[in-house]
mmCIF file of C-alpha atoms in Angstrom:
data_model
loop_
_atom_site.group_PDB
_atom_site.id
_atom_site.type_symbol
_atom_site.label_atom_id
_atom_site.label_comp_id
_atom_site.label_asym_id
_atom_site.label_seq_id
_atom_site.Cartn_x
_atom_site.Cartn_y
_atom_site.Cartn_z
ATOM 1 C CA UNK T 1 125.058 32.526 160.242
ATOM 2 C CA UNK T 2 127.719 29.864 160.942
ATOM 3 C CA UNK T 3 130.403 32.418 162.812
ATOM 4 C CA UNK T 4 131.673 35.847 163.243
ATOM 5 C CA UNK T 5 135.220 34.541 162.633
ATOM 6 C CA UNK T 6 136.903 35.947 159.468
ATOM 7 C CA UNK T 7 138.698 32.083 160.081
ATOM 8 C CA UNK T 8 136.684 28.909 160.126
ATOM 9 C CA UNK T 9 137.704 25.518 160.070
ATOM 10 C CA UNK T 10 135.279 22.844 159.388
ATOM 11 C CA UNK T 11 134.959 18.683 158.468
ATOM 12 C CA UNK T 12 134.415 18.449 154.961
ATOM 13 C CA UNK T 13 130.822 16.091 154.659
ATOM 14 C CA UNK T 14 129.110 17.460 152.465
ATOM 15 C CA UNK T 15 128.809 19.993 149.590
ATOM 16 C CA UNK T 16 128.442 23.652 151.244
ATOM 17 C CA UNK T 17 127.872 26.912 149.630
ATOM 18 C CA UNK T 18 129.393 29.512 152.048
ATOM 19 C CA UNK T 19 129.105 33.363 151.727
ATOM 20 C CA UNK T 20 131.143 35.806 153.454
ATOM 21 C CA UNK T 21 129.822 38.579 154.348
ATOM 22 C CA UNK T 22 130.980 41.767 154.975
ATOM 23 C CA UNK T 23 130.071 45.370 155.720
ATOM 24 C CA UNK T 24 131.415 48.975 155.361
ATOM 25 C CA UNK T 25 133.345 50.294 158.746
ATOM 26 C CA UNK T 26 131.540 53.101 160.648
ATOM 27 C CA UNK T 27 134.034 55.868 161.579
ATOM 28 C CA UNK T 28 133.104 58.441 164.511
ATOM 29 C CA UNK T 29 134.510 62.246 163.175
ATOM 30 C CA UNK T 30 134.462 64.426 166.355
ATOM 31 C CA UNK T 31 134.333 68.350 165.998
ATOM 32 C CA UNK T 32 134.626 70.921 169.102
ATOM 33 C CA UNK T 33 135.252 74.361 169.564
ATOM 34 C CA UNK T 34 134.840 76.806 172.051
ATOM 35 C CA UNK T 35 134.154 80.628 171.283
ATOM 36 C CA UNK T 36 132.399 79.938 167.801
ATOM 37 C CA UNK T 37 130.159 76.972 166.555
ATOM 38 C CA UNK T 38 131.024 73.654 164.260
ATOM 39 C CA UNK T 39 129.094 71.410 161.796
ATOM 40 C CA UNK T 40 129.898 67.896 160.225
ATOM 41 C CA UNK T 41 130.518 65.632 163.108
ATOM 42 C CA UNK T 42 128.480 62.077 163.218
ATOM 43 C CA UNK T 43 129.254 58.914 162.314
ATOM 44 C CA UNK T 44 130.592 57.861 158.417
ATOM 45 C CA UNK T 45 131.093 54.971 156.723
ATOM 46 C CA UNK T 46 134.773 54.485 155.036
ATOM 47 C CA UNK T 47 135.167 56.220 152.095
ATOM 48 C CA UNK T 48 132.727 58.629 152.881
ATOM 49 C CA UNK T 49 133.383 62.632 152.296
ATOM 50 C CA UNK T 50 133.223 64.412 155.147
ATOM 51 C CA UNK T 51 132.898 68.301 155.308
ATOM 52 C CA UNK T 52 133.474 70.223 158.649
ATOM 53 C CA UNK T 53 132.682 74.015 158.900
ATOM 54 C CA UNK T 54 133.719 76.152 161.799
ATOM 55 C CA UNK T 55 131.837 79.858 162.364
ATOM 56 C CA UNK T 56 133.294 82.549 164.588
ATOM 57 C CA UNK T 57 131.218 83.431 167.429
ATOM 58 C CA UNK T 58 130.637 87.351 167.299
ATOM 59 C CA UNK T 59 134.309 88.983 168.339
ATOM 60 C CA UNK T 60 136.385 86.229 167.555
ATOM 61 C CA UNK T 61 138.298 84.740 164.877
ATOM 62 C CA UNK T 62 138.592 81.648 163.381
ATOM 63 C CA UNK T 63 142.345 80.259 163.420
ATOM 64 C CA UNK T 64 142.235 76.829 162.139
ATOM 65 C CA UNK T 65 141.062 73.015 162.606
ATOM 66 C CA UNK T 66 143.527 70.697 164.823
ATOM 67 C CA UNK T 67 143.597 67.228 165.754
ATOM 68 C CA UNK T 68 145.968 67.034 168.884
ATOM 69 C CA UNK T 69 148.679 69.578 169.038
ATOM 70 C CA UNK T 70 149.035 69.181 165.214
ATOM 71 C CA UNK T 71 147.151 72.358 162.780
ATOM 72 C CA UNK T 72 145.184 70.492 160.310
ATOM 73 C CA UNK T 73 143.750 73.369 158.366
ATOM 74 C CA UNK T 74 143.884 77.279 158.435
ATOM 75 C CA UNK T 75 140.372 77.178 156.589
ATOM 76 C CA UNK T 76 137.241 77.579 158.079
ATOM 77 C CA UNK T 77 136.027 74.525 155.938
ATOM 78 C CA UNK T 78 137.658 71.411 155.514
ATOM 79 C CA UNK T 79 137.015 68.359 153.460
ATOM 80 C CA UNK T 80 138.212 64.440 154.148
ATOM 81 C CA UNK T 81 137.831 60.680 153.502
ATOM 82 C CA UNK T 82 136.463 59.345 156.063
ATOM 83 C CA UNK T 83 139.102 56.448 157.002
ATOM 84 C CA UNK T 84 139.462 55.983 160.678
ATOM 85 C CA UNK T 85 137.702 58.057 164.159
ATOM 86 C CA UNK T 86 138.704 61.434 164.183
ATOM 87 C CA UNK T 87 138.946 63.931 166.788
ATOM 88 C CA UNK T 88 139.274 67.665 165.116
ATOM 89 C CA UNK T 89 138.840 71.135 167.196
ATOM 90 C CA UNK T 90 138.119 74.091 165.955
ATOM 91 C CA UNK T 91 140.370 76.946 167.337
ATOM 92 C CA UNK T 92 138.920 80.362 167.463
ATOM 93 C CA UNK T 93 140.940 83.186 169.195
ATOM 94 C CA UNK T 94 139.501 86.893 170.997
ATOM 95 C CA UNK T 95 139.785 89.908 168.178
ATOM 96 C CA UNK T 96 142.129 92.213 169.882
ATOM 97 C CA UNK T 97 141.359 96.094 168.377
ATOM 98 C CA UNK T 98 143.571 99.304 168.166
ATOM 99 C CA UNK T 99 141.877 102.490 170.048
ATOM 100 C CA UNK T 100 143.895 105.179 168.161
ATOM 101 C CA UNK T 101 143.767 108.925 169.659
ATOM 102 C CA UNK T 102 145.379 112.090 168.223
ATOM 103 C CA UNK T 103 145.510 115.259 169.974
ATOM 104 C CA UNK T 104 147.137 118.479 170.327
ATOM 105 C CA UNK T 105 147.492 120.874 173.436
ATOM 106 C CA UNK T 106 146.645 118.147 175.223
ATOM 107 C CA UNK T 107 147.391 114.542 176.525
ATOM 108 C CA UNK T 108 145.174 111.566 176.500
ATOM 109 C CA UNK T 109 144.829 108.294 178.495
ATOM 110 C CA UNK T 110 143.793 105.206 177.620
ATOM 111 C CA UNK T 111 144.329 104.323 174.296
ATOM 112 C CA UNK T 112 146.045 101.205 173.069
ATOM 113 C CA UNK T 113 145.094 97.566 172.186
ATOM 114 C CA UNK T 114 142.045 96.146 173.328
ATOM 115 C CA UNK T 115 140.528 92.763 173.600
ATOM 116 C CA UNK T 116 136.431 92.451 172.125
ATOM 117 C CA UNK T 117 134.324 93.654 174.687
ATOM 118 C CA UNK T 118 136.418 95.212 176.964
ATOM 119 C CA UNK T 119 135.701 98.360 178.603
ATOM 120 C CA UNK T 120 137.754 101.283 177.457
ATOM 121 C CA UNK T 121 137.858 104.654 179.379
ATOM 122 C CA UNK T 122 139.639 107.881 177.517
ATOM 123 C CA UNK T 123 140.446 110.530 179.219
ATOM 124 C CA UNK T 124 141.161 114.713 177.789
ATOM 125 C CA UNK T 125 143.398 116.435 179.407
ATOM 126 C CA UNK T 126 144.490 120.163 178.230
ATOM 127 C CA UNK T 127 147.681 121.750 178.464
ATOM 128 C CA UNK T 128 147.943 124.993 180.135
ATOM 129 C CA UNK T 129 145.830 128.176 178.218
ATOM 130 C CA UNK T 130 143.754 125.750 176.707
ATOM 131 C CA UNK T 131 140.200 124.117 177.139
ATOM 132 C CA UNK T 132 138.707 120.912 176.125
ATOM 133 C CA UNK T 133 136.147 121.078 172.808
ATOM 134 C CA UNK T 134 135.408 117.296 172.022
ATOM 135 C CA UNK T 135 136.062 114.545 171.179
ATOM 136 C CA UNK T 136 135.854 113.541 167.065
ATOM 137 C CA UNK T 137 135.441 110.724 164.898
ATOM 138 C CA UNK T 138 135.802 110.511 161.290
ATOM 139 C CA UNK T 139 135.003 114.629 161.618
ATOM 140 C CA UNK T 140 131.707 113.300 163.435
ATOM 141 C CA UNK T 141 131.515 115.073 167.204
ATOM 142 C CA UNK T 142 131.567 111.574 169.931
ATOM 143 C CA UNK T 143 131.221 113.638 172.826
ATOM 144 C CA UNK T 144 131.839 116.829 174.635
ATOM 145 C CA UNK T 145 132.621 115.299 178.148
ATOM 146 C CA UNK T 146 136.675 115.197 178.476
ATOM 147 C CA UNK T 147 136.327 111.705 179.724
ATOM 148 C CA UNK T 148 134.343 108.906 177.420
ATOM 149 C CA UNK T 149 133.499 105.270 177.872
ATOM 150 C CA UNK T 150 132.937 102.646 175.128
ATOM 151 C CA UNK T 151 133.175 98.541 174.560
ATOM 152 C CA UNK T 152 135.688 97.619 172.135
ATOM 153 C CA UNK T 153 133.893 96.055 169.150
ATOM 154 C CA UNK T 154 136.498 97.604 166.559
ATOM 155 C CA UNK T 155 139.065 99.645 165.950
ATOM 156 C CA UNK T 156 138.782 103.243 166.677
ATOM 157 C CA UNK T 157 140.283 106.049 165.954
ATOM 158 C CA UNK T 158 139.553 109.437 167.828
ATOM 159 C CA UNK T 159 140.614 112.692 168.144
ATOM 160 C CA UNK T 160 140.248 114.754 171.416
ATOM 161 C CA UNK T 161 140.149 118.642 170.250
ATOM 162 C CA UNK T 162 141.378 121.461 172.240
ATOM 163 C CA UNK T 163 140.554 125.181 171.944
ATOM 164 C CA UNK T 164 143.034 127.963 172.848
ATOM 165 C CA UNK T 165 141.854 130.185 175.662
ATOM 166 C CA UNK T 166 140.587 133.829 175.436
#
């Protein structure tokens, strides 16, 4: 090796044979994400395709790939040249589900929107000359106790029954 520099200057004494040489740039792709799990990241050479997949952790959803401030991708897989260092995060946000309840000659409490995995308490309440029966799903009996407790893992829609008094 006669020098690193891309430049050399030299005194001209002799026939030389020189030979440049030169190699393929390394680029460093970075991939984070909190609440689910990403694949990809490592070093590339220029040129290179690189392929980054982002999986929801259980109760969340993916919402897209960013570098910065700046969405890159809504998809849950992208694919890129590799032509400079990267820095890409995976955004992944809380599902968020609807707890539905119908009812008649009665009043409820504690339906509405939940985040996954929260606790949610409903409570039966019947109007006057009336007693509670259950509580239904999908024409399925959940429970005869007028108040129920249950993580939110999806949407749910229930139906506390009420029977008219003797």
């Amino acid at each position: 090796e006669v020098s690193k520099d891309a430049t050399i200057t030299f005194t001209a004494e002799a026939d030389r044979e020189l030979t440049a040489k030169f190699a393929k740039e390394t680029y460093t792709i970075t991939a984070t994400g909190e609440n689910g799990t990403v694949e990809g990241a490592g070093n590339y050479e220029y040129g290179a395709d690189v392929t980054l997949t982002a999986t929801a952790n259980d109760g969340y959803t993916f919402l897209g790939w960013y570098e910065g401030e700046t969405e890159v991708s809504k998809d849950a897989t992208i694919t890129f040249t590799a032509e400079a260092n990267r820095e890409l995060t995976a955004k992944f946000a809380k599902n968020t589900y609807t707890i539905t309840v119908t009812t008649e000659n009665g009043t409820v409490e504690g339906a509405g929107n939940y985040e996954h995995g929260a606790d949610v308490t409903l409570t039966a309440t019947a109007n006057d000359g009336y007693t509670f029966v259950g509580w239904y799903e999908d024409g399925a009996l959940v429970s005869e106790d007028a108040t129920i407790s249950f993580t939110a893992e999806a949407n749910r829609e229930l139906t506390a029954t009420f029977a008219k008094d003797k």
